[in-house]
Coordinates of C-alpha atoms in Angstrom, one line a residue:
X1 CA -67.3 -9.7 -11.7
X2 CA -67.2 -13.1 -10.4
X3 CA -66.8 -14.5 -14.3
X4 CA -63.8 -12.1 -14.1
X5 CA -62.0 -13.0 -10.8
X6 CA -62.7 -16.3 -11.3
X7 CA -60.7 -16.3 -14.5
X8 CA -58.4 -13.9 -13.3
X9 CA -57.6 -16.0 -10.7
X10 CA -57.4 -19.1 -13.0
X11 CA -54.5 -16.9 -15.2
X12 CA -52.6 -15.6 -12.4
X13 CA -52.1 -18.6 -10.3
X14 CA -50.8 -20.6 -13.4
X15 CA -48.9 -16.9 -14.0
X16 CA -47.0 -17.2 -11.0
X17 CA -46.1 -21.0 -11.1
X18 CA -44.7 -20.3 -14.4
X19 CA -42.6 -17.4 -13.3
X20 CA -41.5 -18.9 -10.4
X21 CA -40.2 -22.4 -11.9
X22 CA -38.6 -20.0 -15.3
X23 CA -37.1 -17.7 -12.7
X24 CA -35.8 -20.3 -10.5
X25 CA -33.7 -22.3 -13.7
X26 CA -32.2 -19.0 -14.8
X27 CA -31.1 -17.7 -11.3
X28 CA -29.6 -21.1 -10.7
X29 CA -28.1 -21.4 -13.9
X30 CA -26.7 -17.9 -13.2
X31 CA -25.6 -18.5 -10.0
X32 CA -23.4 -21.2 -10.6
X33 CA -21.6 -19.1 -13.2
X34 CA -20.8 -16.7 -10.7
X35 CA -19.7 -19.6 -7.9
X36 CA -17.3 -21.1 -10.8
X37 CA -16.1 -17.4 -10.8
X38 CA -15.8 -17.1 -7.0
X39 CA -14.2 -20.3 -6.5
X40 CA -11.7 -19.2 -9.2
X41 CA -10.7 -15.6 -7.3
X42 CA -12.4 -13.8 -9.7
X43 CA -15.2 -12.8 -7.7
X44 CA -15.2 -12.5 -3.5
X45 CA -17.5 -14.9 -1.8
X46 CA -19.5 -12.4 0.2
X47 CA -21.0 -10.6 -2.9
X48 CA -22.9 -13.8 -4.6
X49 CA -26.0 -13.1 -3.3
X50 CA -25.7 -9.4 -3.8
X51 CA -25.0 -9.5 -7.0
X52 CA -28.0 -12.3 -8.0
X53 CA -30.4 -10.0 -5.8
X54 CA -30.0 -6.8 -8.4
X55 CA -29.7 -9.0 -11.3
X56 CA -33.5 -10.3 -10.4
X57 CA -35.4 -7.1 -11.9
X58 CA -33.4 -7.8 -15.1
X59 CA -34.2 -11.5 -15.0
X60 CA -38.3 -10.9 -14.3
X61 CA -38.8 -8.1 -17.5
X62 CA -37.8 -11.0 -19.6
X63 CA -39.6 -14.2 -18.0
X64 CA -42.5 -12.3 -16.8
X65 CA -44.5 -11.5 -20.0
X66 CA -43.3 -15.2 -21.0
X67 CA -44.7 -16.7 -17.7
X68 CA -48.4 -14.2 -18.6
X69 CA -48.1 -16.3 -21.6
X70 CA -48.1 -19.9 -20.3
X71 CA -50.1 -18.9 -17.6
X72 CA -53.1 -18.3 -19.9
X73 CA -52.2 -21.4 -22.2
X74 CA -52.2 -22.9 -19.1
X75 CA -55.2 -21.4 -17.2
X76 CA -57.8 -21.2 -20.5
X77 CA -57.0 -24.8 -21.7
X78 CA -57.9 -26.4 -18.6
X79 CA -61.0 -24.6 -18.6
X80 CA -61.5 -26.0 -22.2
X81 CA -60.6 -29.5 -21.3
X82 CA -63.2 -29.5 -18.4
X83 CA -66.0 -28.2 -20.5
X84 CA -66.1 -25.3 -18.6
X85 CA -65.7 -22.9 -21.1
X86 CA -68.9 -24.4 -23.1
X87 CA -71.1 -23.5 -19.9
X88 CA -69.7 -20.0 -20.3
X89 CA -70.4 -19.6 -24.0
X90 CA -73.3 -20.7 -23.2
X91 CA -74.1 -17.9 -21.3
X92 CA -73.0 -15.7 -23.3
X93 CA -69.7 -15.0 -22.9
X94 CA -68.1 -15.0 -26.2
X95 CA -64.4 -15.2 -26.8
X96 CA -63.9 -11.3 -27.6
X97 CA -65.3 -11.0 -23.7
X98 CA -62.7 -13.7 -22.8
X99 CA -60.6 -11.4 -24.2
X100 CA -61.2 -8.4 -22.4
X101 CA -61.3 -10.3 -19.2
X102 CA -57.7 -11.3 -20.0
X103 CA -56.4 -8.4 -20.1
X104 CA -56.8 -7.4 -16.3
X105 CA -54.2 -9.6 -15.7
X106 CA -52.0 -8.4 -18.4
X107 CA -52.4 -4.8 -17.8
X108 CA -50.8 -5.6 -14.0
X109 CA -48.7 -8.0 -15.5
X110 CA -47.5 -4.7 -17.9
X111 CA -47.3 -2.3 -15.2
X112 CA -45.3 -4.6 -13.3
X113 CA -42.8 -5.1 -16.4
X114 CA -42.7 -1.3 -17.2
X115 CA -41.4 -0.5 -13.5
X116 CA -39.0 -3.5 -13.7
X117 CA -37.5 -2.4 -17.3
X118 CA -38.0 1.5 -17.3
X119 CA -37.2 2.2 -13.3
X120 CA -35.8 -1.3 -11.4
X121 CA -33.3 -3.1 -13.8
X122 CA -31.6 0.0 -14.6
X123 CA -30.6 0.5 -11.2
X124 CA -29.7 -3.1 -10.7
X125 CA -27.7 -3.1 -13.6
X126 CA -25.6 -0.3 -12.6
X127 CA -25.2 -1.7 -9.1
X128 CA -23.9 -4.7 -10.7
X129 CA -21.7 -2.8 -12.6
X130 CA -20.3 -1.3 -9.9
X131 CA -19.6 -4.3 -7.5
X132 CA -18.1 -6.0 -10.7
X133 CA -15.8 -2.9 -11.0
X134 CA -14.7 -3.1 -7.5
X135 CA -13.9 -6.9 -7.8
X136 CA -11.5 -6.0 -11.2
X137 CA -9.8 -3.3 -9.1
X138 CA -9.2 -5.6 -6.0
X139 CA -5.2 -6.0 -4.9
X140 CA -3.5 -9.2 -5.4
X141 CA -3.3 -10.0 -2.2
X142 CA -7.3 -10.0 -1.5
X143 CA -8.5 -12.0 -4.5
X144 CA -6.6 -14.6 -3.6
X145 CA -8.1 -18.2 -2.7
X146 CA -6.9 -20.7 -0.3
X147 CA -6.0 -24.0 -2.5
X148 CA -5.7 -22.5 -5.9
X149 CA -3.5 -21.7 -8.3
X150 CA -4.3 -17.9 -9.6
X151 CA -2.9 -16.4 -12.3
X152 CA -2.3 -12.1 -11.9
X153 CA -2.3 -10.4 -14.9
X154 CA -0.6 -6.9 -15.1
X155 CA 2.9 -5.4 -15.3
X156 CA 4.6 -9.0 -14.3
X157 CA 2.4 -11.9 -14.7
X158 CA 2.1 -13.9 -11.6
X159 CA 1.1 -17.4 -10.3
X160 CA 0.2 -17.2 -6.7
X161 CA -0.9 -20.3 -4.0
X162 CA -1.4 -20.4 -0.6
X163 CA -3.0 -23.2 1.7
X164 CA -4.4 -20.6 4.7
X165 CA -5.6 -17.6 4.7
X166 CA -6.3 -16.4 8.9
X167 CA -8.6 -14.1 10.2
X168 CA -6.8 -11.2 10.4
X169 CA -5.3 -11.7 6.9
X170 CA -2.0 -13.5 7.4
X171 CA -1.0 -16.4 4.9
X172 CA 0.0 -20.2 6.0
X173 CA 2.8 -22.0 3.4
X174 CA 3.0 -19.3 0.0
X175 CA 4.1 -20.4 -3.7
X176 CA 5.0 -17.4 -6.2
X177 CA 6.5 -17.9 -9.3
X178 CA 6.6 -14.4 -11.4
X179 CA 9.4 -13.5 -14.2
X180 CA 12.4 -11.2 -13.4
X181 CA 13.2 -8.8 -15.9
X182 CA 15.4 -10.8 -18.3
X183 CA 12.4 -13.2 -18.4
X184 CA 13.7 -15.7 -16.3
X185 CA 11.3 -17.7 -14.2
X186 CA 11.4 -17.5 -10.4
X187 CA 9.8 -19.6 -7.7
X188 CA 9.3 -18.1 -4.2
X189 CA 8.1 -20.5 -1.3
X190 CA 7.5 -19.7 2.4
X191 CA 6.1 -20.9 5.5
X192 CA 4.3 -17.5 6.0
X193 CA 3.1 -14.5 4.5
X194 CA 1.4 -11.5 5.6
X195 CA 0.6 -7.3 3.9
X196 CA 3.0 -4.6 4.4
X197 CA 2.4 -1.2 3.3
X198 CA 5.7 1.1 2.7
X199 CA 5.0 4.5 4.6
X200 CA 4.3 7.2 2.9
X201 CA 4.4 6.2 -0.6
X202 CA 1.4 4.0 0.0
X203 CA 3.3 0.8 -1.8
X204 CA 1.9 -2.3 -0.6
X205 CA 4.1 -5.7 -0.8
X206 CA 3.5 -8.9 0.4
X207 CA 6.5 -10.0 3.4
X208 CA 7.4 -13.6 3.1
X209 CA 9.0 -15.4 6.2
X210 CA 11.2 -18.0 6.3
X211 CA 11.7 -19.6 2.9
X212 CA 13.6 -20.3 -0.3
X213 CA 13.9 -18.6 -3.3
X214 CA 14.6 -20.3 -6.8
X215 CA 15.8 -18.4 -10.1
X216 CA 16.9 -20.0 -13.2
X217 CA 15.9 -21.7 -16.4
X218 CA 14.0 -24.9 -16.8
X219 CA 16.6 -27.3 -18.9
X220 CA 20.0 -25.5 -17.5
X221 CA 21.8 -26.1 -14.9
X222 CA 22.9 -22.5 -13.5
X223 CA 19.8 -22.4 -10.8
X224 CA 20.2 -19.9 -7.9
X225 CA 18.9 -21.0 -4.4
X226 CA 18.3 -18.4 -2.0
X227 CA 17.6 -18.7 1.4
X228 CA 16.0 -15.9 3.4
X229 CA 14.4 -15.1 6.3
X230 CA 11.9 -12.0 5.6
X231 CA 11.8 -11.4 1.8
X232 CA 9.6 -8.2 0.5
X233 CA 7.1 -9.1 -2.7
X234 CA 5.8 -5.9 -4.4
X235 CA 2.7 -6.1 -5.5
X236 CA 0.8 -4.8 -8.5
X237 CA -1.3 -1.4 -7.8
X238 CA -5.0 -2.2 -8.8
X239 CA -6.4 -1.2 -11.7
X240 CA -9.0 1.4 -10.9
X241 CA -11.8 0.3 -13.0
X242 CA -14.9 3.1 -12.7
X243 CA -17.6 4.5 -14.8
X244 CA -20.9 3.1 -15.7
X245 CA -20.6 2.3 -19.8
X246 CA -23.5 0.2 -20.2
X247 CA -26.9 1.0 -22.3
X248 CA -28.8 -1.4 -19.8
X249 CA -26.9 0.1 -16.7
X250 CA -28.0 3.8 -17.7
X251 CA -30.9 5.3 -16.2
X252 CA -34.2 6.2 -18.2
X253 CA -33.9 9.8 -18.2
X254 CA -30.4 9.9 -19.4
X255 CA -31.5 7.5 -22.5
X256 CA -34.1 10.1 -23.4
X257 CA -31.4 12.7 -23.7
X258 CA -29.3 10.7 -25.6
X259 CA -29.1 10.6 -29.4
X260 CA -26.6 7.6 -29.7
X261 CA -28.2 4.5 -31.1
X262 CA -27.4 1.9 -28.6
X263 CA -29.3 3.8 -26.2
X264 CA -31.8 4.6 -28.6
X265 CA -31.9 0.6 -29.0
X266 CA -31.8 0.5 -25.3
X267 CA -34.5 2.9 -24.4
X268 CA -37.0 1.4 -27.1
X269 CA -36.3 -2.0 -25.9
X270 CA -37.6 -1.3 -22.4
X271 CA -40.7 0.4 -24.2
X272 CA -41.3 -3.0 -25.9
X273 CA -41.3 -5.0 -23.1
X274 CA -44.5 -3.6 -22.0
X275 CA -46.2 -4.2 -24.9
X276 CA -44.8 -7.2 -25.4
X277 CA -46.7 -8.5 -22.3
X278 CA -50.2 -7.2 -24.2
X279 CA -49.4 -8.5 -27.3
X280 CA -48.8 -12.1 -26.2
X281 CA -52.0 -11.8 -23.8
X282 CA -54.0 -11.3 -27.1
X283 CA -52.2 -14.3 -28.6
X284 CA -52.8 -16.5 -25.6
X285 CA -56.5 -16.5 -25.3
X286 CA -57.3 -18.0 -28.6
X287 CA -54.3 -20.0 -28.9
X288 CA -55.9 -21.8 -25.9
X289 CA -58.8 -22.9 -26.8
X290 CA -58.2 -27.1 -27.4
X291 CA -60.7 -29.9 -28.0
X292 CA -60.7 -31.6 -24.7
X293 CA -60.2 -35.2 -26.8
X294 CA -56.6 -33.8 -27.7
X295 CA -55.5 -33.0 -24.4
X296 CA -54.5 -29.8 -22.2
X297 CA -51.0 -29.1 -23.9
X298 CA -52.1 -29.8 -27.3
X299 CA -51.4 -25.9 -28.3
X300 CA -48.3 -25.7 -26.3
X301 CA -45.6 -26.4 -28.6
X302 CA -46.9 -24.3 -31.9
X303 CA -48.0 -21.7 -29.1
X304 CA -44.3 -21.4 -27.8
X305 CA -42.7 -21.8 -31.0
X306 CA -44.6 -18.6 -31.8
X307 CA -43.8 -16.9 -29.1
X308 CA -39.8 -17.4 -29.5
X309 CA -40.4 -16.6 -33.3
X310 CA -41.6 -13.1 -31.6
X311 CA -39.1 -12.5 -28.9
X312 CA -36.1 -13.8 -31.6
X313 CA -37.5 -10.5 -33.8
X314 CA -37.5 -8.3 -31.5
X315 CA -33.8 -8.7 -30.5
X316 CA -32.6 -8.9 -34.3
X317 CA -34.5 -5.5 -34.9
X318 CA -32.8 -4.3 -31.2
X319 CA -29.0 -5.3 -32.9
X320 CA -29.6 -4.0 -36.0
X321 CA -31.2 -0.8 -34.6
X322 CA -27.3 -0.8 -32.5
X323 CA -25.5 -1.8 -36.0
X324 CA -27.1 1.3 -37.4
X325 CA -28.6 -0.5 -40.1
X326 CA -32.6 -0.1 -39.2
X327 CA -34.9 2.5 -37.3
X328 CA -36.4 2.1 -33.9
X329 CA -39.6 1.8 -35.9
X330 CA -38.3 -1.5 -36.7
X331 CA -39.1 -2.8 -32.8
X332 CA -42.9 -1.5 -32.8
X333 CA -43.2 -2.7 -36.9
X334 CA -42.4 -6.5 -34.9
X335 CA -45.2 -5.7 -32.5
X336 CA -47.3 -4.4 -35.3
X337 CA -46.9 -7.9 -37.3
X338 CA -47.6 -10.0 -34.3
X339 CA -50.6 -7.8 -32.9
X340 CA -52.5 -8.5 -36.9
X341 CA -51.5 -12.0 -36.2
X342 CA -53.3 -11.7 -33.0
X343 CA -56.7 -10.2 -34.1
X344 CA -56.4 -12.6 -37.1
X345 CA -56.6 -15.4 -34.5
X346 CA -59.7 -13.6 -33.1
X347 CA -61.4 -13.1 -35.6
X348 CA -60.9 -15.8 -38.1
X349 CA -60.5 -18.1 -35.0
X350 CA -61.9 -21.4 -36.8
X351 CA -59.9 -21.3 -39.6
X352 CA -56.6 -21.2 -37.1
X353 CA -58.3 -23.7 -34.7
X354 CA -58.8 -26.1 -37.4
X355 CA -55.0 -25.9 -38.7
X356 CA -53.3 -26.3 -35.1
X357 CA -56.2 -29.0 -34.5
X358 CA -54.5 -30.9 -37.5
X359 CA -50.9 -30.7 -36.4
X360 CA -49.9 -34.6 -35.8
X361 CA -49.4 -35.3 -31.9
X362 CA -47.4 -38.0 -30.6
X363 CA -50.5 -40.5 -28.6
X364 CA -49.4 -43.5 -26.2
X365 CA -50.0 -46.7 -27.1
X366 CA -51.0 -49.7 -24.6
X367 CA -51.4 -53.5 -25.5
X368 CA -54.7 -54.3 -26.9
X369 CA -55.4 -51.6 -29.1
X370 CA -54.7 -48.2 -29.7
X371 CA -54.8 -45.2 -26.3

């Protein structure tokens, strides 16, 4: 036992780092997608971090078993390059062992995947769905964003600018420039602006105060000013978007009752991710074994290549499972190829050793001789 949580230890530290640092890149490189999305009116400001906290489950089923992976590259080959590992073969703990003592990690690492893909994500996904549903089916008036230009798509298309927007939802100097029905362009500005509902029929328009209207087209001469003092801008009913369509959005149960293949796809692909993190676990351990003369990430890049080469099948036989073209057998015949090239590496471990051991490394060079 104290072999165990001393490895153990050694694999989930360098577990967690790994996750960490992966998670962090991919939630920032997602997050700025969103704020480009934000700043453009396409998404409100106050549902960011909403939105990034229920994508996370979805984010951690896919870095976690690869994080379970480095961690062990990691953890093992440090323990090789300090000649540690030679005191524990030397008493008597063989790499099969090494092995098994592995695999307490990944079997948490699994558990924790399997409530993330078959339970958590779901239910993120949905919620996602949902907020991004409310943001399509916002008004006119409340996606827009002080400083910008916005473009409204719908019955009449519509640029829109305004350069304040208060607290209680007034609007400082306006711009609109829409197209009347005989397609002719017309440009609205106003010092103020502020929401008007019409009584009972529930028709919103935007009341402009104090400001010109212009209608005419660009090239002629035959422009018509208007000035006016209150002028009445209807605006577009949203579009009520609602229903959850999404495979990765549905919940477990209701993939199990379904016979479409997408969520066939779906549902098997959340089963894979699982064993995914086993599979890789039994790649790791031998993978990691380095001669401490070629340094700790000597394995790393054939190690990760393989690993990609793995993930990359899995989501061809996922699309063509959707395409109709192949079986859900196809995922688990992936997981099948990789798990023979696993126990391959275990048991015919020198042979393997010997071929990564003679891939070319780049070594440094310093004046007088060779590093």
């Amino acid at each position: 036992m104290i072999v165990f949580r001393y490895l153990a230890r050694e694999v989930l530290h360098s577990t967690v780092a790994v996750t960490g640092v992966l998670l962090l890149i991919l939630v920032s490189g997602r997050f700025i997608k969103y704020l480009s999305e934000a700043a453009s009116g396409d998404l409100a400001a106050d549902v960011l971090f909403e939105i990034m906290a229920y994508r996370i489950p979805g984010f951690l089923e896919l870095i976690l078993p690869l994080g379970l992976f480095l961690g062990i590259l990691l953890g093992y080959g440090r323990l090789y390059l300090e000649s540690e590992m030679v005191v524990l073969n030397a008493c008597g703990i063989s790499q099969k062992r090494l092995v098994g003592y592995a695999m307490g990690p990944a079997a948490l690492a699994a558990a924790i995947v399997a409530l993330l893909s078959l339970w958590v994500s779901p239910m993120g996904a949905a919620e996602t769905v949902r907020i991004f549903d409310e943001q399509k089916s916002r008004s006119q008036l409340e996606s827009l964003t002080v400083g910008r230009f916005q473009t409204h798509t719908g019955k009449s298309r519509r640029v829109s600018y305004t350069d304040h927007i208060g607290d209680d939802g007034t609007l400082g100097r306006v711009f609109l420039m829409e197209r009347t029905a005989k397609g002719v362009p017309a440009i609205v500005v106003a010092e103020t602006g502020e929401k008007s509902s019409a009584g009972e029929t529930g028709q919103e328009f935007l009341v402009l105060q104090k400001g010109v209207r212009y209608e005419g087209r660009p090239g002629q001469a035959d422009f018509t000013e208007t000035t006016f003092g209150e002028y009445g801008v209807r605006l577009n009913p949203p579009e009520i978007v609602s229903g959850v369509t999404k495979a990765s959005a549905k919940p477990t149960a209701e993939l199990l009752a379904s016979d479409h293949r997408v969520d066939q796809a779906q549902l098997h692909w959340r089963f894979s991710l699982p064993i995914l993190a086993l599979v890789v676990t039994l790649l790791a351990v031998p993978l990691s074994q380095v001669n401490p003369r070629q340094g700790r990430y000597a394995k790393m890049l054939p190690s990760i290549i393989l690993y990609l080469m793995y993930l990359m099948l899995l989501s061809t036989a996922r699309s063509k499972i959707e395409d109709g073209k192949a079986d859900v057998f196809a995922l688990y015949a992936v997981h099948l190829v990789f798990l023979a090239i696993a126990l391959n590496l275990l048991f015919a471990g020198r042979f393997w050793s010997k071929l990564f051991d003679s891939i070319p490394m780049p070594r440094l060079r310093r004046k007088g001789g060779a590093a």
